[in-house]
Amino acid sequence: MNKFKNIVYILLFISFPFAANAQYAEDGLKFTQQFLRGTARYMSIGGAETSLGGDLGALSGNPAGVGMFRKSDIGLSLQYNNNSASASYLSNPEQKSSVNNFKLSNLSVALPVYVNREKINEICNEWIGVTLGVGYNRTNDLYSEYSFGGRNPNNSITQSFAQRASKIGVQNEDLPDDLGFAYDNYLIDEETTNPVTGKILYVPISTGNVNQRLQNNYKGSQNETNIVLAANYGNKLYFGASLKFTNQNYDSENYFKEDGINSIFQNPSESVVMLNQFQKQSVDGSGFTGKIGAIFRPLDEVRLGGSIEFPTSWKMKEDYSYDLNSTTVNGTFYEPNSPSTSYFEYTLTTPFRYSLGASYFIGKMAFISADVEFIDYTALKMKSSDFDTDQNFKDDVNAFYRSVVNIHLGGEVKLDQLSLRAGFANYGNPFSDNSANDGKRNFYTGGVGYRINNFYIDAAYINSSYKTTLRPYLLDDFSEPVLNVKQRTNSVVLTIGTRF
């Protein structure tokens, strides 16, 4: 298990945003956050849906909104995403990269059953009916791709290998796999023994003046299927509950290259001049949770709503592989007989989500809507067969995460059969003041809709951006390269559907 923990330590620092003084960064946050989802209409108003209802997006939002359907409704949504990243590596000018993907983001159906059809258009004190809804949603896209590089005059990744090996201080054959690879590939060497601790000290092949390039490719998604049952009491009070079945897949490939190495302890005619490090991670998970909600219409012009989503217990399975090779000036190639691999299973439990919303309608011509959502990310929990891993997770969550309030604002104006929409969403920074990261995200949205008879078509545009900090390796004095990456996503969503 010690080898596994050391491999994970390296993987997490390279693959994910993290706090500069954290032991390692956890991926729990990545797999817990949910952003705009559902139909084009709901996304075009910034996701401010908690008090609205009457749209298939309610199946993934406040389930009480499903109780507002007066006709059966079926619709599907397609989404195109362009994800781009830009950053400066060391003193190099800003570099950019991007990746595109196209997906089915929503497929839903709502089927109302009336027990009091003659009251369908009246405010009364009787039960009007119930509605059953089933919907699929793509809740989170994990696509990203970038490549940055430049000349580093100050340090080398081999210094990170040597520092970590010296802290462990054992014979090279007893080092964790990744450090053992570094020794076997002539990237570090045993130097001496600490006279106080008795630990073996290691020296790196290089201390800087090297060319470096890192390339990270991420792909994957989170999906949910909601089964919703909602009730309508008197066309003024709506209740709903849903069961949510979730699954996810996530793959990351991380490549780091260093060349132009001038060895400080090898024969110049045989010295290593280049190294390549490869890491690959695959995570699959499935989970189950539920949600309850209510919407109240105290006046025809006003709707108030609230919902609670219970914690999801994710069953996660992770495969990881690590490989490292080097090449000498005369072309000799060093690499291990096979990559180091590991398999790990754990349970990730997400926090509660609480949402409140209010909407104001101007007849049938327009509305404005606002939501607030509360999530306490310090409630993230992990459970596995390794106590140390679980304790490290708990310590990092408590030290570097906090609770957030997310805000959604949106509105719609109807011009006969045409509707114009706009919205904004702000997702608060989940990182505490102890973290070097700012995980705040802003979404700017807009869209149009067209209705003719029982057919409708909606389109939405979503622009989002956020910043993250990456380090390709760690050094004791924190002098390693730091990338402040700006990530942007531009999305177009198209929903088509019919009511019958």
Coordinates of C-alpha atoms in Angstrom, one line a residue:
M1 CA 0.0 0.0 0.0
N2 CA 3.0 2.4 0.5
K3 CA 3.8 2.1 -3.1
F4 CA 0.2 2.9 -4.0
K5 CA 0.1 5.9 -1.8
N6 CA 3.3 7.4 -3.3
I7 CA 2.0 6.9 -6.8
V8 CA -1.3 8.5 -6.0
Y9 CA 0.6 11.4 -4.3
I10 CA 2.4 12.1 -7.6
L11 CA -0.7 11.6 -9.8
L12 CA -2.9 14.0 -7.9
F13 CA -0.4 16.8 -8.0
I14 CA 0.1 16.5 -11.7
S15 CA -3.5 15.8 -12.7
F16 CA -5.6 18.2 -10.6
P17 CA -5.7 21.7 -9.2
F18 CA -4.4 21.8 -5.7
A19 CA -3.4 24.0 -2.8
A20 CA 0.3 24.7 -2.7
N21 CA 0.9 23.3 0.8
A22 CA -1.6 20.4 0.7
Q23 CA -0.4 16.8 1.1
Y24 CA -2.2 15.9 -2.1
A25 CA -5.3 17.2 -4.0
E26 CA -8.4 15.0 -3.9
D27 CA -10.6 14.4 -6.9
G28 CA -13.7 14.4 -4.7
L29 CA -14.5 18.0 -5.6
K30 CA -14.2 17.3 -9.3
F31 CA -16.7 14.4 -9.0
T32 CA -19.1 16.3 -6.7
Q33 CA -19.6 19.6 -8.5
Q34 CA -22.6 20.0 -10.8
F35 CA -23.1 22.9 -13.2
L36 CA -25.9 23.9 -15.6
R37 CA -27.8 21.0 -17.0
G38 CA -31.3 20.1 -18.3
T39 CA -33.1 21.6 -21.3
A40 CA -32.0 24.6 -23.4
R41 CA -34.7 26.7 -21.8
Y42 CA -33.5 26.1 -18.3
M43 CA -29.9 26.6 -19.2
S44 CA -30.6 29.9 -21.1
I45 CA -32.0 31.4 -17.9
G46 CA -28.9 30.5 -15.9
G47 CA -30.5 27.5 -14.3
A48 CA -32.9 29.6 -12.1
E49 CA -35.5 26.9 -12.1
T50 CA -36.3 26.0 -8.5
S51 CA -39.6 27.9 -8.4
L52 CA -40.6 27.7 -12.1
G53 CA -41.7 24.2 -13.1
G54 CA -43.6 23.3 -16.2
D55 CA -40.5 22.4 -18.2
L56 CA -38.7 19.0 -18.6
G57 CA -35.7 20.6 -16.9
A58 CA -37.5 20.2 -13.6
L59 CA -36.8 16.5 -13.7
S60 CA -33.2 17.3 -12.8
G61 CA -34.0 20.4 -10.8
N62 CA -36.9 20.8 -8.3
P63 CA -39.1 17.7 -8.8
A64 CA -42.2 19.7 -7.6
G65 CA -42.1 21.6 -11.0
V66 CA -43.1 18.4 -12.8
G67 CA -46.5 18.7 -11.1
M68 CA -47.3 21.7 -13.3
F69 CA -47.6 19.8 -16.5
R70 CA -51.1 19.9 -18.0
K71 CA -50.1 17.9 -21.1
S72 CA -47.7 15.0 -21.7
D73 CA -44.4 16.3 -22.9
I74 CA -41.4 14.6 -24.5
G75 CA -38.2 16.3 -25.6
L76 CA -34.5 15.8 -26.3
S77 CA -31.5 18.1 -26.1
L78 CA -28.2 18.1 -28.0
Q79 CA -25.2 20.0 -26.9
Y80 CA -21.9 21.2 -28.5
N81 CA -19.0 22.3 -26.3
N82 CA -15.7 24.0 -27.1
N83 CA -13.3 23.9 -24.1
S84 CA -10.2 26.0 -24.4
A85 CA -7.3 26.7 -22.0
S86 CA -4.5 29.3 -22.0
A87 CA -1.5 29.8 -19.8
S88 CA 2.1 31.0 -19.7
Y89 CA 4.8 28.5 -18.8
L90 CA 7.7 30.1 -17.1
S91 CA 8.7 33.2 -19.2
N92 CA 7.2 31.9 -22.4
P93 CA 4.3 33.8 -24.1
E94 CA 0.8 32.7 -23.5
Q95 CA 0.0 29.4 -25.1
K96 CA -3.5 28.1 -26.0
S97 CA -5.2 24.7 -26.8
S98 CA -8.8 23.6 -27.2
V99 CA -11.0 20.5 -27.6
N100 CA -14.5 20.0 -28.9
N101 CA -17.3 17.5 -28.1
F102 CA -20.9 16.9 -29.1
K103 CA -23.4 15.0 -26.9
L104 CA -26.9 14.1 -26.1
S105 CA -27.4 16.1 -22.9
N106 CA -31.1 15.5 -22.1
L107 CA -33.9 13.1 -23.0
S108 CA -37.1 13.3 -20.9
V109 CA -40.8 12.6 -20.8
A110 CA -43.5 13.8 -18.4
L111 CA -47.0 12.1 -18.2
P112 CA -49.7 13.8 -16.1
V113 CA -52.7 11.9 -14.8
Y114 CA -55.6 14.0 -13.7
V115 CA -57.9 12.9 -10.8
N116 CA -59.9 16.1 -11.1
R117 CA -59.8 17.2 -14.7
E118 CA -62.6 19.7 -14.4
K119 CA -60.5 21.8 -12.0
I120 CA -57.5 21.9 -14.3
N121 CA -57.7 25.7 -14.8
E122 CA -59.0 26.6 -11.4
I123 CA -57.5 27.6 -8.1
C124 CA -59.2 25.4 -5.5
N125 CA -58.7 23.3 -2.4
E126 CA -58.7 19.9 -4.1
W127 CA -56.1 17.5 -5.6
I128 CA -55.8 18.1 -9.3
G129 CA -53.6 15.2 -10.3
V130 CA -50.2 13.6 -10.4
T131 CA -47.4 13.5 -12.9
L132 CA -44.8 10.8 -13.6
G133 CA -41.6 11.9 -15.2
V134 CA -38.5 10.0 -16.4
G135 CA -35.4 11.9 -17.6
Y136 CA -31.8 11.4 -18.6
N137 CA -29.2 14.2 -18.1
R138 CA -25.6 14.7 -18.8
T139 CA -24.8 16.6 -15.5
N140 CA -21.1 17.3 -15.9
D141 CA -18.5 17.3 -18.7
L142 CA -14.9 16.5 -17.8
Y143 CA -13.4 17.2 -21.2
S144 CA -10.2 19.2 -21.3
E145 CA -6.9 19.2 -23.3
Y146 CA -3.9 21.4 -23.1
S147 CA -0.2 21.4 -23.8
F148 CA 2.3 23.9 -22.4
G149 CA 6.1 24.1 -22.5
G150 CA 9.2 26.2 -22.2
R151 CA 12.8 26.4 -20.9
N152 CA 13.3 26.1 -17.2
P153 CA 16.6 27.7 -16.1
N154 CA 15.9 27.1 -12.4
N155 CA 15.1 23.4 -11.7
S156 CA 14.3 19.9 -13.0
I157 CA 11.8 17.2 -12.2
T158 CA 14.7 15.0 -11.3
Q159 CA 15.2 17.2 -8.2
S160 CA 11.7 16.2 -7.2
F161 CA 12.5 12.5 -7.6
A162 CA 15.7 12.9 -5.5
Q163 CA 14.0 14.9 -2.7
R164 CA 11.2 12.4 -2.3
A165 CA 13.7 9.4 -2.5
S166 CA 15.9 11.1 0.2
K167 CA 12.9 11.5 2.5
I168 CA 12.1 7.8 2.3
G169 CA 15.9 7.1 2.6
V170 CA 16.0 3.4 1.7
Q171 CA 18.0 1.3 -0.8
N172 CA 17.0 1.9 -4.4
E173 CA 15.5 -1.5 -4.8
D174 CA 13.1 -0.7 -1.9
L175 CA 11.9 2.7 -3.3
P176 CA 8.3 3.1 -4.6
D177 CA 7.9 2.1 -8.2
D178 CA 8.1 5.6 -9.7
L179 CA 11.3 6.5 -7.8
G180 CA 12.7 3.1 -8.5
F181 CA 12.2 3.8 -12.2
A182 CA 14.0 7.2 -11.8
Y183 CA 17.0 5.4 -10.3
D184 CA 17.0 2.6 -12.9
N185 CA 16.8 5.2 -15.7
Y186 CA 19.8 7.1 -14.3
L187 CA 17.8 10.2 -13.3
I188 CA 18.9 10.0 -9.7
D189 CA 21.7 8.3 -7.8
E190 CA 22.6 7.4 -4.3
E191 CA 24.9 10.1 -2.8
T192 CA 25.6 9.4 0.8
T193 CA 24.0 8.4 4.1
N194 CA 22.6 10.9 6.6
P195 CA 24.8 10.4 9.7
V196 CA 22.0 11.4 12.0
T197 CA 19.0 9.5 10.6
G198 CA 20.8 6.8 8.7
K199 CA 18.7 7.5 5.6
I200 CA 20.2 7.2 2.2
L201 CA 20.4 10.6 0.4
Y202 CA 19.9 10.9 -3.4
V203 CA 21.2 13.4 -5.9
P204 CA 19.4 14.4 -9.2
I205 CA 20.9 14.3 -12.6
S206 CA 20.0 17.9 -13.3
T207 CA 19.3 21.2 -11.4
G208 CA 17.9 23.2 -14.3
N209 CA 18.6 24.7 -17.8
V210 CA 16.2 22.1 -19.4
N211 CA 13.4 22.2 -21.9
Q212 CA 10.1 21.0 -20.4
R213 CA 6.7 20.2 -21.9
L214 CA 3.5 18.9 -20.2
Q215 CA 0.4 17.7 -22.0
N216 CA -2.8 16.7 -20.1
N217 CA -5.8 15.1 -21.8
Y218 CA -9.1 14.6 -19.9
K219 CA -12.3 13.1 -21.0
G220 CA -15.4 11.8 -19.4
S221 CA -18.8 12.7 -18.1
Q222 CA -21.3 12.3 -15.3
N223 CA -24.9 11.2 -16.1
E224 CA -28.1 10.8 -14.2
T225 CA -31.5 9.2 -14.7
N226 CA -34.3 10.7 -12.7
I227 CA -37.6 9.1 -11.9
V228 CA -40.0 11.7 -10.6
L229 CA -43.5 11.7 -9.1
A230 CA -45.2 15.0 -8.5
A231 CA -48.6 16.1 -7.3
N232 CA -50.7 19.2 -7.9
Y233 CA -52.9 20.5 -5.1
G234 CA -55.4 23.2 -6.2
N235 CA -53.0 24.7 -8.8
K236 CA -51.3 26.5 -6.0
L237 CA -49.2 23.9 -4.2
Y238 CA -47.0 21.4 -5.8
F239 CA -45.0 18.5 -4.2
G240 CA -42.4 16.3 -5.8
A241 CA -39.9 13.6 -5.1
S242 CA -37.3 11.9 -7.3
L243 CA -35.0 9.0 -7.3
K244 CA -31.7 9.6 -9.1
F245 CA -29.4 6.9 -10.5
T246 CA -26.0 8.3 -11.4
N247 CA -22.9 7.0 -13.2
Q248 CA -19.7 8.5 -14.4
N249 CA -16.5 7.7 -16.3
Y250 CA -13.3 9.7 -16.3
D251 CA -10.0 9.2 -18.1
S252 CA -6.9 11.3 -17.8
E253 CA -3.6 11.0 -19.6
N254 CA -0.7 13.1 -18.4
Y255 CA 2.6 13.4 -20.3
F256 CA 5.7 15.2 -19.1
K257 CA 8.9 15.6 -21.2
E258 CA 12.2 17.1 -20.2
D259 CA 15.1 17.3 -22.6
G260 CA 18.3 19.2 -23.1
I261 CA 19.5 17.7 -19.8
N262 CA 23.2 18.2 -18.9
S263 CA 24.1 15.4 -16.5
I264 CA 26.0 16.4 -13.4
F265 CA 27.2 12.9 -12.6
Q266 CA 27.4 10.9 -15.8
N267 CA 30.0 10.5 -18.5
P268 CA 29.2 13.2 -21.1
S269 CA 29.4 10.6 -23.9
E270 CA 26.8 8.3 -22.2
S271 CA 24.7 10.8 -20.1
V272 CA 20.9 11.0 -20.2
V273 CA 19.6 13.9 -22.2
M274 CA 15.9 13.3 -22.2
L275 CA 13.1 11.8 -20.0
N276 CA 9.5 11.0 -20.6
Q277 CA 6.9 10.5 -17.9
F278 CA 3.5 8.9 -18.6
Q279 CA 0.5 8.6 -16.3
K280 CA -3.0 7.3 -17.0
Q281 CA -6.0 7.2 -14.7
S282 CA -9.4 5.7 -15.3
V283 CA -12.3 6.1 -12.8
D284 CA -15.7 4.6 -13.1
G285 CA -18.4 5.2 -10.6
S286 CA -22.1 4.6 -9.9
G287 CA -24.4 6.0 -7.2
F288 CA -27.9 6.6 -6.0
T289 CA -29.7 9.4 -4.2
G290 CA -33.0 11.2 -4.0
K291 CA -34.5 14.7 -3.9
I292 CA -37.7 16.3 -2.6
G293 CA -39.2 19.7 -3.4
A294 CA -42.2 22.0 -3.2
I295 CA -43.5 25.0 -5.1
F296 CA -46.1 27.4 -3.7
R297 CA -48.1 30.1 -5.6
P298 CA -49.4 32.6 -3.1
L299 CA -50.4 34.9 -5.9
D300 CA -50.8 34.4 -9.6
E301 CA -47.7 36.5 -10.1
V302 CA -45.5 34.9 -7.6
R303 CA -43.9 31.4 -7.2
L304 CA -41.8 30.3 -4.3
G305 CA -39.8 27.0 -4.4
G306 CA -37.4 24.9 -2.5
S307 CA -35.7 21.5 -2.8
I308 CA -33.3 19.3 -0.9
E309 CA -31.0 16.8 -2.6
F310 CA -29.7 14.1 -0.3
P311 CA -26.1 12.9 -0.3
T312 CA -25.0 10.6 -3.1
S313 CA -22.9 7.5 -2.2
W314 CA -20.6 6.9 -5.1
K315 CA -19.0 3.5 -5.6
M316 CA -15.7 4.3 -7.3
K317 CA -13.3 2.0 -9.1
E318 CA -9.9 3.4 -10.2
D319 CA -7.2 2.0 -12.4
Y320 CA -3.8 3.8 -12.6
S321 CA -0.6 3.2 -14.5
Y322 CA 2.8 5.0 -14.4
D323 CA 5.7 4.8 -16.8
L324 CA 9.0 6.6 -17.0
N325 CA 11.8 6.3 -19.6
S326 CA 15.0 8.1 -20.5
T327 CA 17.4 8.4 -23.5
T328 CA 21.1 9.0 -23.5
V329 CA 23.2 11.2 -25.8
N330 CA 24.2 8.1 -27.8
G331 CA 20.7 6.9 -28.2
T332 CA 20.6 4.2 -25.5
F333 CA 17.0 3.9 -24.2
Y334 CA 16.1 3.0 -20.6
E335 CA 12.7 2.0 -19.4
P336 CA 11.1 -0.5 -16.9
N337 CA 10.0 -3.9 -18.1
S338 CA 6.4 -2.9 -17.6
P339 CA 4.5 0.2 -16.2
S340 CA 3.6 0.3 -12.6
T341 CA -0.2 -0.3 -12.2
S342 CA -2.6 -0.2 -9.3
Y343 CA -6.3 -0.7 -8.7
F344 CA -8.3 0.9 -6.0
E345 CA -11.9 0.9 -4.8
Y346 CA -13.5 3.4 -2.5
T347 CA -16.8 5.1 -1.6
L348 CA -17.2 8.9 -2.1
T349 CA -20.2 10.5 -0.3
T350 CA -21.3 13.9 -1.5
P351 CA -22.9 16.7 0.7
F352 CA -26.5 17.7 0.9
R353 CA -27.7 20.4 -1.6
Y354 CA -30.3 23.0 -0.5
S355 CA -32.0 25.2 -3.0
L356 CA -34.5 28.1 -2.6
G357 CA -36.0 30.1 -5.5
A358 CA -38.5 32.8 -6.3
S359 CA -40.1 33.9 -9.6
Y360 CA -42.3 36.9 -10.5
F361 CA -44.6 36.8 -13.6
I362 CA -45.9 39.7 -15.6
G363 CA -49.0 38.1 -16.9
K364 CA -48.1 35.7 -19.7
M365 CA -45.7 38.1 -21.2
A366 CA -42.5 37.7 -19.0
F367 CA -41.0 36.5 -15.8
I368 CA -37.8 36.9 -13.8
S369 CA -36.4 34.1 -11.5
A370 CA -33.7 33.8 -8.9
D371 CA -32.2 30.8 -7.0
V372 CA -29.7 30.3 -4.3
E373 CA -28.1 26.9 -3.6
F374 CA -26.1 26.0 -0.5
I375 CA -23.5 23.2 -0.5
D376 CA -21.0 22.4 2.3
Y377 CA -18.0 20.8 0.6
T378 CA -16.4 20.0 4.0
A379 CA -19.0 17.3 4.3
L380 CA -17.3 15.3 1.6
K381 CA -16.4 11.8 2.8
M382 CA -14.3 9.0 1.6
K383 CA -14.2 5.4 2.8
S384 CA -11.8 2.7 1.6
S385 CA -9.8 -0.3 2.8
D386 CA -6.8 2.0 3.6
F387 CA -7.1 4.1 6.8
D388 CA -4.2 6.5 5.9
T389 CA -5.8 7.3 2.6
D390 CA -9.2 8.0 4.3
Q391 CA -7.5 10.2 7.0
N392 CA -5.5 12.2 4.4
F393 CA -8.7 12.8 2.5
K394 CA -10.5 14.0 5.6
D395 CA -7.6 16.3 6.6
D396 CA -7.4 17.8 3.2
V397 CA -11.1 18.4 2.9
N398 CA -11.2 20.1 6.3
A399 CA -8.1 22.2 5.5
F400 CA -8.8 23.3 2.0
Y401 CA -12.6 23.2 1.3
R402 CA -15.5 25.2 2.6
S403 CA -19.2 25.8 2.0
V404 CA -20.5 27.8 -0.9
V405 CA -23.6 29.7 -2.0
N406 CA -24.3 29.4 -5.8
I407 CA -26.6 32.1 -7.4
H408 CA -28.8 31.7 -10.5
L409 CA -30.6 34.6 -12.1
G410 CA -32.7 34.6 -15.3
G411 CA -35.7 35.8 -17.2
E412 CA -37.9 35.4 -20.3
V413 CA -39.9 37.7 -22.5
K414 CA -42.6 36.3 -24.8
L415 CA -43.3 37.9 -28.2
D416 CA -46.2 35.9 -29.4
Q417 CA -44.8 32.5 -30.4
L418 CA -41.2 33.7 -29.9
S419 CA -39.4 33.8 -26.5
L420 CA -36.2 35.7 -25.6
R421 CA -34.2 34.6 -22.6
A422 CA -31.1 35.5 -20.6
G423 CA -29.4 34.5 -17.4
F424 CA -26.4 34.4 -15.2
A425 CA -25.0 31.9 -12.7
N426 CA -22.2 32.3 -10.2
Y427 CA -20.8 29.2 -8.5
G428 CA -18.9 30.1 -5.4
N429 CA -15.3 29.3 -4.6
P430 CA -15.2 25.9 -2.9
F431 CA -11.6 26.4 -1.7
S432 CA -10.8 27.8 1.7
D433 CA -8.4 30.7 2.4
N434 CA -5.7 28.1 3.0
S435 CA -5.8 27.2 -0.7
A436 CA -3.9 28.9 -3.6
N437 CA -6.9 28.2 -5.9
D438 CA -9.9 30.3 -6.8
G439 CA -12.5 27.8 -8.0
K440 CA -15.2 30.5 -8.6
R441 CA -17.1 30.0 -11.9
N442 CA -19.4 32.4 -13.8
F443 CA -21.9 31.4 -16.5
Y444 CA -23.4 33.9 -18.9
T445 CA -26.4 32.5 -20.8
G446 CA -29.0 33.5 -23.4
G447 CA -31.4 31.8 -25.8
V448 CA -34.5 31.8 -27.8
G449 CA -37.6 29.6 -28.1
Y450 CA -40.3 29.1 -30.6
R451 CA -43.7 27.5 -30.1
I452 CA -46.2 26.4 -32.8
N453 CA -49.2 24.3 -31.9
N454 CA -47.8 21.5 -29.7
F455 CA -44.3 21.6 -31.1
Y456 CA -41.4 23.6 -29.6
I457 CA -37.8 24.3 -30.2
D458 CA -35.4 26.1 -27.9
A459 CA -31.8 27.1 -28.3
A460 CA -29.3 28.3 -25.7
Y461 CA -25.8 29.7 -25.6
I462 CA -23.6 29.3 -22.5
N463 CA -20.2 31.0 -21.8
S464 CA -18.3 30.0 -18.7
S465 CA -14.8 30.6 -17.4
Y466 CA -12.6 29.8 -14.4
K467 CA -9.0 29.7 -13.3
T468 CA -7.0 26.8 -11.9
T469 CA -3.4 26.3 -10.7
L470 CA -1.2 23.4 -11.8
R471 CA 2.3 22.2 -11.0
P472 CA 4.0 19.5 -13.0
Y473 CA 6.0 18.4 -9.9
L474 CA 6.8 19.6 -6.4
L475 CA 10.1 20.8 -4.8
D476 CA 10.8 21.4 -1.1
D477 CA 11.4 25.1 -1.6
F478 CA 8.3 25.6 -3.8
S479 CA 10.4 26.8 -6.7
E480 CA 8.7 24.4 -9.2
P481 CA 7.0 25.9 -12.3
V482 CA 3.4 27.1 -11.6
L483 CA 0.8 27.4 -14.3
N484 CA -2.1 29.7 -13.8
V485 CA -4.5 28.2 -16.4
K486 CA -7.5 30.1 -17.7
Q487 CA -10.2 27.7 -18.9
R488 CA -13.2 28.7 -21.0
T489 CA -16.2 26.8 -22.3
N490 CA -18.6 27.9 -25.0
S491 CA -21.7 25.7 -25.4
V492 CA -24.7 25.6 -27.7
V493 CA -27.7 23.6 -26.7
L494 CA -30.7 22.7 -28.9
T495 CA -33.9 21.2 -27.5
I496 CA -36.8 19.9 -29.5
G497 CA -40.0 18.5 -28.1
T498 CA -43.7 18.1 -28.4
R499 CA -46.7 18.2 -26.0
F500 CA -49.6 15.9 -26.6

